[in-house]
Amino acid sequence: MPHRSDRSSSNFDPAVVRDTGIPELPLTEIRQRNREDIENVAAEFEVAPSLLRRWTAWLDDDSYWPSFSTVTHGEVYPAHQLMDGPVNLSVLDWTTAAIGDPARDFMFHHASVSASAFENTSARSVEAGGRIWPRFAEHCGELYSTPPVELGLYALQTGDPEHMSAARTQLNPQN
C-alpha cells in the first residue's frame, strides 16, 4: 500500500522499534545537547546575537517542545522521498532513524510550504494517528534555524578552511 506523506514515521509506536537498536533520544537530552552544541560553537565562532537570543528563547521555553517522543526518519526532504505524482510511495534511507523529537520529520516541510499547506499536512497527520502540540509549527521553524550550529561543529571537527568560512558566514550573516 502506498504511503502518503501524512502517514509519517511519527505515527509509529516507539515501543515497536525500541529493540531494533535505533537511538532513543529523550527530549531533555536533545534540548541539553542543542544547548551544549550552541555553547561550543559560540566559544569558537562569532555568532550573531539575534541567533543566540532566538536559540536560547526556544530552548528555555517548554511550550515549544513536545511532551512525547516518536519514531523519526530524521531527514524527510525530497531526496529521500519516492514519489508518484502527489503520492509518497516511500521514504528512503533510514540511516538517521531515531526515537525522539517528532519535528525532525516535519521541519523541512514547514520551511518549504505555506503556513496553510503545513496546517493541512499537520491535520492529515493527526487524522492518520500522529500527534502534534500547540507550538508544533513554531518548533519546526526553530529547529530548522539550527543547521548553522551543526555546520559550526562540523567545521571545528574537520578544521577545513572552507568549512570554517561557511560556518562563520552562516553563524553571523551580518558580517
GROMACS .gro file of C-alpha atoms in nm:
model
  175
    1MET     CA    1   0.000   0.000   0.000
    2PRO     CA    2   0.146   0.343  -0.091
    3HIS     CA    3   0.247   0.567   0.193
    4ARG     CA    4   0.102   0.914   0.196
    5SER     CA    5   0.306   1.200   0.335
    6ASP     CA    6   0.062   1.228   0.626
    7ARG     CA    7   0.142   0.873   0.735
    8SER     CA    8   0.484   0.958   0.863
    9SER     CA    9   0.708   0.766   1.097
   10SER     CA   10   0.571   0.979   1.381
   11ASN     CA   11   0.257   0.765   1.366
   12PHE     CA   12   0.456   0.457   1.472
   13ASP     CA   13   0.457   0.348   1.834
   14PRO     CA   14   0.818   0.377   1.960
   15ALA     CA   15   0.773   0.051   2.154
   16VAL     CA   16   0.750  -0.136   1.823
   17VAL     CA   17   1.105  -0.037   1.720
   18ARG     CA   18   1.273   0.008   2.056
   19ASP     CA   19   1.452  -0.329   2.031
   20THR     CA   20   1.594  -0.262   1.683
   21GLY     CA   21   1.894  -0.068   1.807
   22ILE     CA   22   1.797   0.272   1.671
   23PRO     CA   23   1.895   0.552   1.907
   24GLU     CA   24   1.641   0.674   2.160
   25LEU     CA   25   1.696   1.038   2.245
   26PRO     CA   26   1.494   1.171   2.541
   27LEU     CA   27   1.368   1.522   2.474
   28THR     CA   28   1.551   1.659   2.778
   29GLU     CA   29   1.874   1.518   2.638
   30ILE     CA   30   1.802   1.664   2.293
   31ARG     CA   31   1.748   2.008   2.443
   32GLN     CA   32   2.061   1.984   2.657
   33ARG     CA   33   2.269   1.861   2.362
   34ASN     CA   34   2.142   2.152   2.149
   35ARG     CA   35   2.232   2.395   2.428
   36GLU     CA   36   2.583   2.248   2.462
   37ASP     CA   37   2.636   2.248   2.085
   38ILE     CA   38   2.541   2.617   2.067
   39GLU     CA   39   2.774   2.698   2.358
   40ASN     CA   40   3.062   2.507   2.196
   41VAL     CA   41   3.013   2.679   1.861
   42ALA     CA   42   2.973   3.022   2.023
   43ALA     CA   43   3.301   2.968   2.208
   44GLU     CA   44   3.485   2.930   1.876
   45PHE     CA   45   3.289   3.148   1.633
   46GLU     CA   46   3.129   3.490   1.644
   47VAL     CA   47   2.756   3.415   1.649
   48ALA     CA   48   2.501   3.684   1.570
   49PRO     CA   49   2.340   3.798   1.898
   50SER     CA   50   1.995   3.765   1.737
   51LEU     CA   51   2.060   3.396   1.669
   52LEU     CA   52   2.186   3.334   2.022
   53ARG     CA   53   1.876   3.505   2.166
   54ARG     CA   54   1.648   3.310   1.934
   55TRP     CA   55   1.801   2.972   2.016
   56THR     CA   56   1.815   3.041   2.390
   57ALA     CA   57   1.450   3.151   2.399
   58TRP     CA   58   1.349   2.837   2.209
   59LEU     CA   59   1.548   2.603   2.432
   60ASP     CA   60   1.427   2.772   2.752
   61ASP     CA   61   1.055   2.774   2.666
   62ASP     CA   62   0.881   2.442   2.736
   63SER     CA   63   0.581   2.542   2.524
   64TYR     CA   64   0.782   2.493   2.204
   65TRP     CA   65   0.865   2.135   2.291
   66PRO     CA   66   0.659   1.816   2.266
   67SER     CA   67   0.583   1.613   2.576
   68PHE     CA   68   0.630   1.286   2.384
   69SER     CA   69   0.879   1.117   2.156
   70THR     CA   70   0.810   0.939   1.829
   71VAL     CA   71   0.992   0.734   1.570
   72THR     CA   72   1.160   0.975   1.332
   73HIS     CA   73   1.332   0.931   0.998
   74GLY     CA   74   1.539   1.242   1.061
   75GLU     CA   75   1.582   1.373   0.708
   76VAL     CA   76   1.247   1.380   0.531
   77TYR     CA   77   1.303   1.600   0.228
   78PRO     CA   78   1.262   1.542  -0.149
   79ALA     CA   79   1.586   1.345  -0.199
   80HIS     CA   80   1.461   1.086   0.050
   81GLN     CA   81   1.108   1.053  -0.087
   82LEU     CA   82   0.998   0.821  -0.366
   83MET     CA   83   0.705   0.997  -0.526
   84ASP     CA   84   0.445   0.904  -0.785
   85GLY     CA   85   0.293   1.242  -0.862
   86PRO     CA   86   0.134   1.363  -0.537
   87VAL     CA   87   0.162   1.021  -0.369
   88ASN     CA   88   0.460   0.949  -0.147
   89LEU     CA   89   0.534   0.583  -0.218
   90SER     CA   90   0.816   0.553   0.033
   91VAL     CA   91   1.066   0.735   0.248
   92LEU     CA   92   1.420   0.624   0.164
   93ASP     CA   93   1.746   0.595   0.362
   94TRP     CA   94   1.658   0.531   0.724
   95THR     CA   95   2.019   0.558   0.849
   96THR     CA   96   1.926   0.860   1.064
   97ALA     CA   97   1.619   0.700   1.224
   98ALA     CA   98   1.573   0.755   1.596
   99ILE     CA   99   1.313   0.778   1.867
  100GLY     CA  100   1.299   1.145   1.955
  101ASP     CA  101   1.161   1.483   1.854
  102PRO     CA  102   0.870   1.444   1.607
  103ALA     CA  103   0.955   1.779   1.447
  104ARG     CA  104   1.265   1.626   1.285
  105ASP     CA  105   1.038   1.480   1.017
  106PHE     CA  106   0.839   1.797   0.958
  107MET     CA  107   1.092   2.083   0.975
  108PHE     CA  108   1.193   2.070   0.607
  109HIS     CA  109   0.829   2.058   0.501
  110HIS     CA  110   0.750   2.351   0.731
  111ALA     CA  111   1.031   2.551   0.573
  112SER     CA  112   0.928   2.477   0.216
  113VAL     CA  113   0.549   2.523   0.206
  114SER     CA  114   0.297   2.789   0.301
  115ALA     CA  115   0.152   2.804   0.652
  116SER     CA  116  -0.183   2.675   0.526
  117ALA     CA  117  -0.018   2.382   0.345
  118PHE     CA  118   0.172   2.295   0.663
  119GLU     CA  119  -0.150   2.314   0.865
  120ASN     CA  120  -0.315   2.077   0.616
  121THR     CA  121  -0.026   1.830   0.643
  122SER     CA  122  -0.039   1.851   1.023
  123ALA     CA  123  -0.415   1.791   1.022
  124ARG     CA  124  -0.377   1.489   0.791
  125SER     CA  125  -0.102   1.352   1.014
  126VAL     CA  126  -0.329   1.380   1.319
  127GLU     CA  127  -0.615   1.214   1.127
  128ALA     CA  128  -0.377   0.927   1.046
  129GLY     CA  129  -0.283   0.881   1.413
  130GLY     CA  130   0.005   1.127   1.454
  131ARG     CA  131   0.030   1.378   1.736
  132ILE     CA  132   0.114   1.747   1.742
  133TRP     CA  133   0.110   2.017   2.013
  134PRO     CA  134   0.009   2.385   2.016
  135ARG     CA  135   0.350   2.524   1.909
  136PHE     CA  136   0.440   2.242   1.671
  137ALA     CA  137   0.479   2.466   1.365
  138GLU     CA  138   0.687   2.721   1.556
  139HIS     CA  139   0.906   2.445   1.697
  140CYS     CA  140   0.967   2.316   1.342
  141GLY     CA  141   1.077   2.666   1.242
  142GLU     CA  142   1.315   2.696   1.536
  143LEU     CA  143   1.461   2.352   1.474
  144TYR     CA  144   1.513   2.445   1.108
  145SER     CA  145   1.713   2.752   1.219
  146THR     CA  146   1.987   2.541   1.382
  147PRO     CA  147   2.187   2.394   1.088
  148PRO     CA  148   2.447   2.673   1.122
  149VAL     CA  149   2.531   2.520   1.462
  150GLU     CA  150   2.572   2.177   1.303
  151LEU     CA  151   2.793   2.329   1.033
  152GLY     CA  152   2.999   2.503   1.301
  153LEU     CA  153   3.054   2.175   1.484
  154TYR     CA  154   3.148   2.003   1.159
  155ALA     CA  155   3.390   2.282   1.070
  156LEU     CA  156   3.555   2.256   1.410
  157GLN     CA  157   3.586   1.881   1.365
  158THR     CA  158   3.739   1.899   1.016
  159GLY     CA  159   3.935   2.221   1.057
  160ASP     CA  160   3.888   2.272   0.683
  161PRO     CA  161   3.924   2.643   0.593
  162GLU     CA  162   3.626   2.633   0.356
  163HIS     CA  163   3.406   2.472   0.622
  164MET     CA  164   3.525   2.729   0.876
  165SER     CA  165   3.445   3.014   0.636
  166ALA     CA  166   3.099   2.876   0.557
  167ALA     CA  167   3.025   2.835   0.928
  168ARG     CA  168   3.137   3.192   1.003
  169THR     CA  169   2.906   3.321   0.730
  170GLN     CA  170   2.603   3.124   0.849
  171LEU     CA  171   2.658   3.192   1.219
  172ASN     CA  172   2.696   3.565   1.173
  173PRO     CA  173   2.532   3.660   0.843
  174GLN     CA  174   2.557   4.037   0.911
  175ASN     CA  175   2.939   4.028   0.898
   0.00000   0.00000   0.00000
